[in-house]
Amino acid sequence: MVFTLGSRAITAGYKLAAFDQIGSTNAEAMRLAREGERGPMWFVTPEQTAGRGRRQRAWVAPRGNLASSVLEVMDVQPAVAATLGFAAGLSLVAALQRVSIEAALRLGPGSPKYTLKWPNDVLADGKKLSGILLEAETIGDRLAVVVGIGTNVVAAPEGTPTPAVSLAALGVQIGAEELFRALSDAWVEFRGIWDNGGGFADIRRLWLERAAGLGDRVAIQTGNAALEGTFDTIDDTGCLIVRTADGRRMPVTAGEVYFGSAASMRTT
């Protein structure tokens, strides 16, 4: 496979490191940041053997899937950097819509619908298509932020908390190379809107327009504790706001999210 940056990414000064196979694009990006790389720079492979998702879960990308990470070194606080994940989700949805035009014409009403699941998943027809992982480390007087985006292009894992799906299974016949080019260009757009956190209000509005489960019953599982109610919104720090049965608006910073009937199952 030959990976290339999109034209907008090239113009914006992004660099690219592509690998036939690698353990983890996130780990490689952070390793180079520690050695002095200041980016912005993409790391990409069609086969990842030691990737990680949230809570240290394995995220293995079999050959043909897309494992990608972007390194940005910024003068922002970690709490602000965490909101960059919402821009990443928007970037991937925009890229998916761009490369799915042929499938949309061919499949018509049956073409996949892409939505965003708090805090960092992209869904296709309600199933997990992609996971996003942010990692950050202070290097000198700046923050090195690595945003990892793993997408199921040809195959999806089994046994995930949210059922997973691949683009191939949805009838979207594209390669990881084509998706990556579109993603690198879309990242320039939404990274620009985010603007080191100053544009998060716009990112939040765009994210909510594409949010899965907004206004629906939701359950949040954190360890042995569960919170249930209605998915009300996300706040200006990216916390999920749950409206409970007694009218309280409870902020949630982390946890497994279940909607609809799955929410009922998790709280019974």
mmCIF file of N, CA and C in Angstrom, residues 85-178:
data_model
loop_
_atom_site.group_PDB
_atom_site.id
_atom_site.type_symbol
_atom_site.label_atom_id
_atom_site.label_comp_id
_atom_site.label_asym_id
_atom_site.label_seq_id
_atom_site.Cartn_x
_atom_site.Cartn_y
_atom_site.Cartn_z
ATOM 1 N N GLY A 85 -10.203 15.581 20.628
ATOM 2 C CA GLY A 85 -10.807 14.333 20.197
ATOM 3 C C GLY A 85 -12.130 14.533 19.469
ATOM 4 N N PHE A 86 -12.868 15.565 19.836
ATOM 5 C CA PHE A 86 -14.139 15.840 19.163
ATOM 6 C C PHE A 86 -13.889 16.312 17.730
ATOM 7 N N ALA A 87 -12.831 17.088 17.540
ATOM 8 C CA ALA A 87 -12.454 17.504 16.181
ATOM 9 C C ALA A 87 -12.016 16.304 15.361
ATOM 10 N N ALA A 88 -11.353 15.339 16.012
ATOM 11 C CA ALA A 88 -10.922 14.134 15.303
ATOM 12 C C ALA A 88 -12.119 13.343 14.800
ATOM 13 N N GLY A 89 -13.143 13.193 15.638
ATOM 14 C CA GLY A 89 -14.339 12.485 15.218
ATOM 15 C C GLY A 89 -15.010 13.151 14.038
ATOM 16 N N LEU A 90 -15.105 14.474 14.083
ATOM 17 C CA LEU A 90 -15.693 15.212 12.964
ATOM 18 C C LEU A 90 -14.868 15.050 11.699
ATOM 19 N N SER A 91 -13.555 15.029 11.843
ATOM 20 C CA SER A 91 -12.672 14.860 10.684
ATOM 21 C C SER A 91 -12.915 13.519 10.015
ATOM 22 N N LEU A 92 -13.036 12.467 10.822
ATOM 23 C CA LEU A 92 -13.229 11.150 10.235
ATOM 24 C C LEU A 92 -14.590 11.035 9.564
ATOM 25 N N VAL A 93 -15.625 11.563 10.189
ATOM 26 C CA VAL A 93 -16.950 11.514 9.560
ATOM 27 C C VAL A 93 -16.937 12.250 8.221
ATOM 28 N N ALA A 94 -16.300 13.413 8.183
ATOM 29 C CA ALA A 94 -16.215 14.157 6.922
ATOM 30 C C ALA A 94 -15.473 13.353 5.866
ATOM 31 N N ALA A 95 -14.384 12.691 6.265
ATOM 32 C CA ALA A 95 -13.622 11.873 5.325
ATOM 33 C C ALA A 95 -14.440 10.689 4.839
ATOM 34 N N LEU A 96 -15.158 10.048 5.744
ATOM 35 C CA LEU A 96 -15.986 8.904 5.373
ATOM 36 C C LEU A 96 -17.075 9.308 4.388
ATOM 37 N N GLN A 97 -17.690 10.441 4.636
ATOM 38 C CA GLN A 97 -18.733 10.900 3.724
ATOM 39 C C GLN A 97 -18.160 11.186 2.341
ATOM 40 N N ARG A 98 -16.950 11.705 2.319
ATOM 41 C CA ARG A 98 -16.324 12.015 1.034
ATOM 42 C C ARG A 98 -16.022 10.748 0.239
ATOM 43 N N VAL A 99 -15.480 9.726 0.890
ATOM 44 C CA VAL A 99 -15.091 8.525 0.156
ATOM 45 C C VAL A 99 -16.263 7.566 -0.044
ATOM 46 N N SER A 100 -17.402 7.831 0.588
ATOM 47 C CA SER A 100 -18.555 6.945 0.471
ATOM 48 C C SER A 100 -19.558 7.415 -0.569
ATOM 49 N N ILE A 101 -19.207 8.401 -1.387
ATOM 50 C CA ILE A 101 -20.164 8.936 -2.356
ATOM 51 C C ILE A 101 -20.641 7.841 -3.313
ATOM 52 N N GLU A 102 -19.717 7.031 -3.818
ATOM 53 C CA GLU A 102 -20.104 5.967 -4.751
ATOM 54 C C GLU A 102 -21.056 4.988 -4.082
ATOM 55 N N ALA A 103 -20.750 4.624 -2.835
ATOM 56 C CA ALA A 103 -21.615 3.687 -2.124
ATOM 57 C C ALA A 103 -22.989 4.303 -1.870
ATOM 58 N N ALA A 104 -23.017 5.600 -1.548
ATOM 59 C CA ALA A 104 -24.295 6.270 -1.307
ATOM 60 C C ALA A 104 -25.166 6.248 -2.564
ATOM 61 N N LEU A 105 -24.557 6.469 -3.734
ATOM 62 C CA LEU A 105 -25.309 6.434 -4.985
ATOM 63 C C LEU A 105 -25.782 5.014 -5.293
ATOM 64 N N ARG A 106 -24.945 4.033 -5.015
ATOM 65 C CA ARG A 106 -25.274 2.646 -5.340
ATOM 66 C C ARG A 106 -26.278 2.053 -4.358
ATOM 67 N N LEU A 107 -26.121 2.368 -3.072
ATOM 68 C CA LEU A 107 -26.958 1.771 -2.039
ATOM 69 C C LEU A 107 -28.212 2.573 -1.738
ATOM 70 N N GLY A 108 -28.211 3.855 -2.100
ATOM 71 C CA GLY A 108 -29.384 4.701 -1.871
ATOM 72 C C GLY A 108 -29.722 4.791 -0.392
ATOM 73 N N PRO A 109 -31.001 4.553 -0.024
ATOM 74 C CA PRO A 109 -31.397 4.647 1.391
ATOM 75 C C PRO A 109 -30.656 3.665 2.290
ATOM 76 N N GLY A 110 -30.066 2.629 1.682
ATOM 77 C CA GLY A 110 -29.340 1.647 2.471
ATOM 78 C C GLY A 110 -27.893 2.000 2.739
ATOM 79 N N SER A 111 -27.449 3.162 2.287
ATOM 80 C CA SER A 111 -26.061 3.566 2.526
ATOM 81 C C SER A 111 -25.858 3.860 4.012
ATOM 82 N N PRO A 112 -24.656 3.632 4.525
ATOM 83 C CA PRO A 112 -24.436 3.784 5.973
ATOM 84 C C PRO A 112 -24.578 5.215 6.458
ATOM 85 N N LYS A 113 -25.071 5.335 7.678
ATOM 86 C CA LYS A 113 -25.176 6.631 8.343
ATOM 87 C C LYS A 113 -24.087 6.699 9.412
ATOM 88 N N TYR A 114 -23.252 7.728 9.332
ATOM 89 C CA TYR A 114 -22.141 7.884 10.268
ATOM 90 C C TYR A 114 -22.528 8.857 11.383
ATOM 91 N N THR A 115 -22.314 8.421 12.622
ATOM 92 C CA THR A 115 -22.615 9.262 13.780
ATOM 93 C C THR A 115 -21.451 9.196 14.766
ATOM 94 N N LEU A 116 -21.491 10.073 15.757
ATOM 95 C CA LEU A 116 -20.424 10.179 16.747
ATOM 96 C C LEU A 116 -20.941 9.760 18.120
ATOM 97 N N LYS A 117 -20.241 8.835 18.742
ATOM 98 C CA LYS A 117 -20.616 8.366 20.069
ATOM 99 C C LYS A 117 -19.634 8.907 21.095
ATOM 100 N N TRP A 118 -20.176 9.566 22.101
ATOM 101 C CA TRP A 118 -19.320 10.106 23.169
ATOM 102 C C TRP A 118 -18.605 8.960 23.878
ATOM 103 N N PRO A 119 -17.301 9.128 24.225
ATOM 104 C CA PRO A 119 -16.526 10.331 23.958
ATOM 105 C C PRO A 119 -15.733 10.296 22.651
ATOM 106 N N ASN A 120 -15.519 9.089 22.083
ATOM 107 C CA ASN A 120 -14.503 9.067 21.023
ATOM 108 C C ASN A 120 -14.678 7.946 20.001
ATOM 109 N N ASP A 121 -15.899 7.537 19.733
ATOM 110 C CA ASP A 121 -16.129 6.508 18.718
ATOM 111 C C ASP A 121 -16.872 7.103 17.525
ATOM 112 N N VAL A 122 -16.616 6.544 16.347
ATOM 113 C CA VAL A 122 -17.420 6.830 15.168
ATOM 114 C C VAL A 122 -18.228 5.578 14.864
ATOM 115 N N LEU A 123 -19.530 5.748 14.719
ATOM 116 C CA LEU A 123 -20.433 4.635 14.452
ATOM 117 C C LEU A 123 -20.903 4.675 13.001
ATOM 118 N N ALA A 124 -21.193 3.499 12.474
ATOM 119 C CA ALA A 124 -21.847 3.383 11.172
ATOM 120 C C ALA A 124 -23.071 2.507 11.373
ATOM 121 N N ASP A 125 -24.239 3.085 11.129
ATOM 122 C CA ASP A 125 -25.505 2.371 11.377
ATOM 123 C C ASP A 125 -25.560 1.816 12.794
ATOM 124 N N GLY A 126 -25.051 2.585 13.748
ATOM 125 C CA GLY A 126 -25.113 2.219 15.151
ATOM 126 C C GLY A 126 -24.050 1.269 15.636
ATOM 127 N N LYS A 127 -23.155 0.820 14.754
ATOM 128 C CA LYS A 127 -22.079 -0.088 15.148
ATOM 129 C C LYS A 127 -20.741 0.632 15.088
ATOM 130 N N LYS A 128 -19.813 0.188 15.928
ATOM 131 C CA LYS A 128 -18.518 0.868 16.027
ATOM 132 C C LYS A 128 -17.676 0.635 14.782
ATOM 133 N N LEU A 129 -17.324 1.733 14.128
ATOM 134 C CA LEU A 129 -16.479 1.682 12.942
ATOM 135 C C LEU A 129 -15.058 2.134 13.258
ATOM 136 N N SER A 130 -14.931 3.036 14.216
ATOM 137 C CA SER A 130 -13.629 3.619 14.502
ATOM 138 C C SER A 130 -13.529 4.013 15.967
ATOM 139 N N GLY A 131 -12.309 3.921 16.499
ATOM 140 C CA GLY A 131 -12.023 4.401 17.841
ATOM 141 C C GLY A 131 -10.924 5.449 17.796
ATOM 142 N N ILE A 132 -11.006 6.401 18.706
ATOM 143 C CA ILE A 132 -10.050 7.506 18.752
ATOM 144 C C ILE A 132 -9.417 7.536 20.138
ATOM 145 N N LEU A 133 -8.110 7.626 20.180
ATOM 146 C CA LEU A 133 -7.388 7.658 21.452
ATOM 147 C C LEU A 133 -6.433 8.843 21.466
ATOM 148 N N LEU A 134 -6.579 9.713 22.467
ATOM 149 C CA LEU A 134 -5.667 10.841 22.657
ATOM 150 C C LEU A 134 -4.669 10.514 23.754
ATOM 151 N N GLU A 135 -3.414 10.847 23.502
ATOM 152 C CA GLU A 135 -2.380 10.747 24.517
ATOM 153 C C GLU A 135 -1.576 12.032 24.495
ATOM 154 N N ALA A 136 -1.151 12.485 25.655
ATOM 155 C CA ALA A 136 -0.427 13.746 25.738
ATOM 156 C C ALA A 136 0.705 13.639 26.748
ATOM 157 N N GLU A 137 1.774 14.377 26.479
ATOM 158 C CA GLU A 137 2.941 14.368 27.360
ATOM 159 C C GLU A 137 3.614 15.735 27.269
ATOM 160 N N THR A 138 3.968 16.269 28.418
ATOM 161 C CA THR A 138 4.671 17.550 28.436
ATOM 162 C C THR A 138 6.125 17.327 28.025
ATOM 163 N N ILE A 139 6.549 18.059 27.010
ATOM 164 C CA ILE A 139 7.917 17.972 26.514
ATOM 165 C C ILE A 139 8.458 19.397 26.452
ATOM 166 N N GLY A 140 9.411 19.675 27.320
ATOM 167 C CA GLY A 140 9.881 21.057 27.430
ATOM 168 C C GLY A 140 8.767 21.925 27.990
ATOM 169 N N ASP A 141 8.479 23.021 27.312
ATOM 170 C CA ASP A 141 7.419 23.907 27.782
ATOM 171 C C ASP A 141 6.141 23.778 26.954
ATOM 172 N N ARG A 142 6.030 22.683 26.193
ATOM 173 C CA ARG A 142 4.859 22.494 25.354
ATOM 174 C C ARG A 142 4.267 21.103 25.578
ATOM 175 N N LEU A 143 3.091 20.902 25.014
ATOM 176 C CA LEU A 143 2.392 19.635 25.172
ATOM 177 C C LEU A 143 2.386 18.891 23.841
ATOM 178 N N ALA A 144 2.952 17.689 23.844
ATOM 179 C CA ALA A 144 2.893 16.832 22.661
ATOM 180 C C ALA A 144 1.607 16.024 22.734
ATOM 181 N N VAL A 145 0.757 16.207 21.757
ATOM 182 C CA VAL A 145 -0.537 15.525 21.716
ATOM 183 C C VAL A 145 -0.551 14.585 20.518
ATOM 184 N N VAL A 146 -0.855 13.328 20.772
ATOM 185 C CA VAL A 146 -0.984 12.338 19.705
ATOM 186 C C VAL A 146 -2.440 11.885 19.655
ATOM 187 N N VAL A 147 -3.051 12.010 18.488
ATOM 188 C CA VAL A 147 -4.427 11.588 18.286
ATOM 189 C C VAL A 147 -4.421 10.354 17.394
ATOM 190 N N GLY A 148 -4.746 9.221 17.979
ATOM 191 C CA GLY A 148 -4.793 7.977 17.222
ATOM 192 C C GLY A 148 -6.197 7.705 16.719
ATOM 193 N N ILE A 149 -6.310 7.335 15.452
ATOM 194 C CA ILE A 149 -7.608 7.054 14.836
ATOM 195 C C ILE A 149 -7.508 5.706 14.138
ATOM 196 N N GLY A 150 -8.197 4.707 14.671
ATOM 197 C CA GLY A 150 -8.199 3.383 14.070
ATOM 198 C C GLY A 150 -9.541 3.102 13.424
ATOM 199 N N THR A 151 -9.544 2.683 12.159
ATOM 200 C CA THR A 151 -10.795 2.509 11.414
ATOM 201 C C THR A 151 -10.853 1.120 10.794
ATOM 202 N N ASN A 152 -12.006 0.478 10.953
ATOM 203 C CA ASN A 152 -12.228 -0.856 10.401
ATOM 204 C C ASN A 152 -12.584 -0.740 8.917
ATOM 205 N N VAL A 153 -11.602 -0.896 8.072
ATOM 206 C CA VAL A 153 -11.837 -0.786 6.629
ATOM 207 C C VAL A 153 -12.275 -2.129 6.047
ATOM 208 N N VAL A 154 -11.508 -3.193 6.320
ATOM 209 C CA VAL A 154 -11.824 -4.499 5.723
ATOM 210 C C VAL A 154 -12.325 -5.517 6.735
ATOM 211 N N ALA A 155 -12.088 -5.279 8.029
ATOM 212 C CA ALA A 155 -12.487 -6.258 9.046
ATOM 213 C C ALA A 155 -12.765 -5.546 10.352
ATOM 214 N N ALA A 156 -13.638 -6.136 11.168
ATOM 215 C CA ALA A 156 -13.999 -5.555 12.460
ATOM 216 C C ALA A 156 -13.745 -6.571 13.571
ATOM 217 N N PRO A 157 -13.319 -6.115 14.747
ATOM 218 C CA PRO A 157 -13.096 -7.038 15.859
ATOM 219 C C PRO A 157 -14.412 -7.546 16.431
ATOM 220 N N GLU A 158 -14.337 -8.661 17.132
ATOM 221 C CA GLU A 158 -15.500 -9.217 17.806
ATOM 222 C C GLU A 158 -15.357 -9.030 19.310
ATOM 223 N N GLY A 159 -16.474 -9.079 20.007
ATOM 224 C CA GLY A 159 -16.451 -9.010 21.463
ATOM 225 C C GLY A 159 -16.237 -7.633 22.037
ATOM 226 N N THR A 160 -16.459 -6.581 21.241
ATOM 227 C CA THR A 160 -16.306 -5.216 21.752
ATOM 228 C C THR A 160 -17.567 -4.801 22.511
ATOM 229 N N PRO A 161 -17.451 -3.866 23.495
ATOM 230 C CA PRO A 161 -18.642 -3.433 24.249
ATOM 231 C C PRO A 161 -19.768 -2.945 23.345
ATOM 232 N N THR A 162 -19.401 -2.233 22.274
ATOM 233 C CA THR A 162 -20.358 -1.864 21.237
ATOM 234 C C THR A 162 -20.076 -2.730 20.016
ATOM 235 N N PRO A 163 -21.072 -3.425 19.461
ATOM 236 C CA PRO A 163 -20.820 -4.254 18.265
ATOM 237 C C PRO A 163 -20.115 -3.452 17.180
ATOM 238 N N ALA A 164 -19.129 -4.071 16.534
ATOM 239 C CA ALA A 164 -18.302 -3.366 15.556
ATOM 240 C C ALA A 164 -18.646 -3.802 14.143
ATOM 241 N N VAL A 165 -18.247 -2.974 13.174
ATOM 242 C CA VAL A 165 -18.520 -3.245 11.765
ATOM 243 C C VAL A 165 -17.387 -2.668 10.934
ATOM 244 N N SER A 166 -17.213 -3.171 9.723
ATOM 245 C CA SER A 166 -16.205 -2.644 8.803
ATOM 246 C C SER A 166 -16.886 -1.960 7.629
ATOM 247 N N LEU A 167 -16.131 -1.112 6.943
ATOM 248 C CA LEU A 167 -16.657 -0.470 5.742
ATOM 249 C C LEU A 167 -17.005 -1.520 4.685
ATOM 250 N N ALA A 168 -16.165 -2.542 4.554
ATOM 251 C CA ALA A 168 -16.422 -3.581 3.559
ATOM 252 C C ALA A 168 -17.762 -4.259 3.813
ATOM 253 N N ALA A 169 -18.063 -4.545 5.086
ATOM 254 C CA ALA A 169 -19.331 -5.199 5.420
ATOM 255 C C ALA A 169 -20.530 -4.303 5.129
ATOM 256 N N LEU A 170 -20.298 -3.001 5.106
ATOM 257 C CA LEU A 170 -21.368 -2.039 4.829
ATOM 258 C C LEU A 170 -21.539 -1.781 3.335
ATOM 259 N N GLY A 171 -20.686 -2.375 2.524
ATOM 260 C CA GLY A 171 -20.767 -2.166 1.078
ATOM 261 C C GLY A 171 -19.986 -0.977 0.576
ATOM 262 N N VAL A 172 -19.123 -0.407 1.444
ATOM 263 C CA VAL A 172 -18.274 0.713 1.031
ATOM 264 C C VAL A 172 -16.922 0.137 0.620
ATOM 265 N N GLN A 173 -16.690 0.056 -0.659
ATOM 266 C CA GLN A 173 -15.504 -0.618 -1.189
ATOM 267 C C GLN A 173 -14.403 0.407 -1.482
ATOM 268 N N ILE A 174 -13.663 0.741 -0.444
ATOM 269 C CA ILE A 174 -12.543 1.674 -0.590
ATOM 270 C C ILE A 174 -11.330 1.083 0.112
ATOM 271 N N GLY A 175 -10.154 1.630 -0.180
ATOM 272 C CA GLY A 175 -8.942 1.194 0.474
ATOM 273 C C GLY A 175 -8.537 2.141 1.594
ATOM 274 N N ALA A 176 -7.664 1.645 2.469
ATOM 275 C CA ALA A 176 -7.171 2.467 3.568
ATOM 276 C C ALA A 176 -6.439 3.703 3.049
ATOM 277 N N GLU A 177 -5.771 3.580 1.894
ATOM 278 C CA GLU A 177 -5.022 4.718 1.338
ATOM 279 C C GLU A 177 -5.956 5.871 0.975
ATOM 280 N N GLU A 178 -7.068 5.543 0.336
ATOM 281 C CA GLU A 178 -8.023 6.581 -0.076
ATOM 282 C C GLU A 178 -8.641 7.258 1.138
#
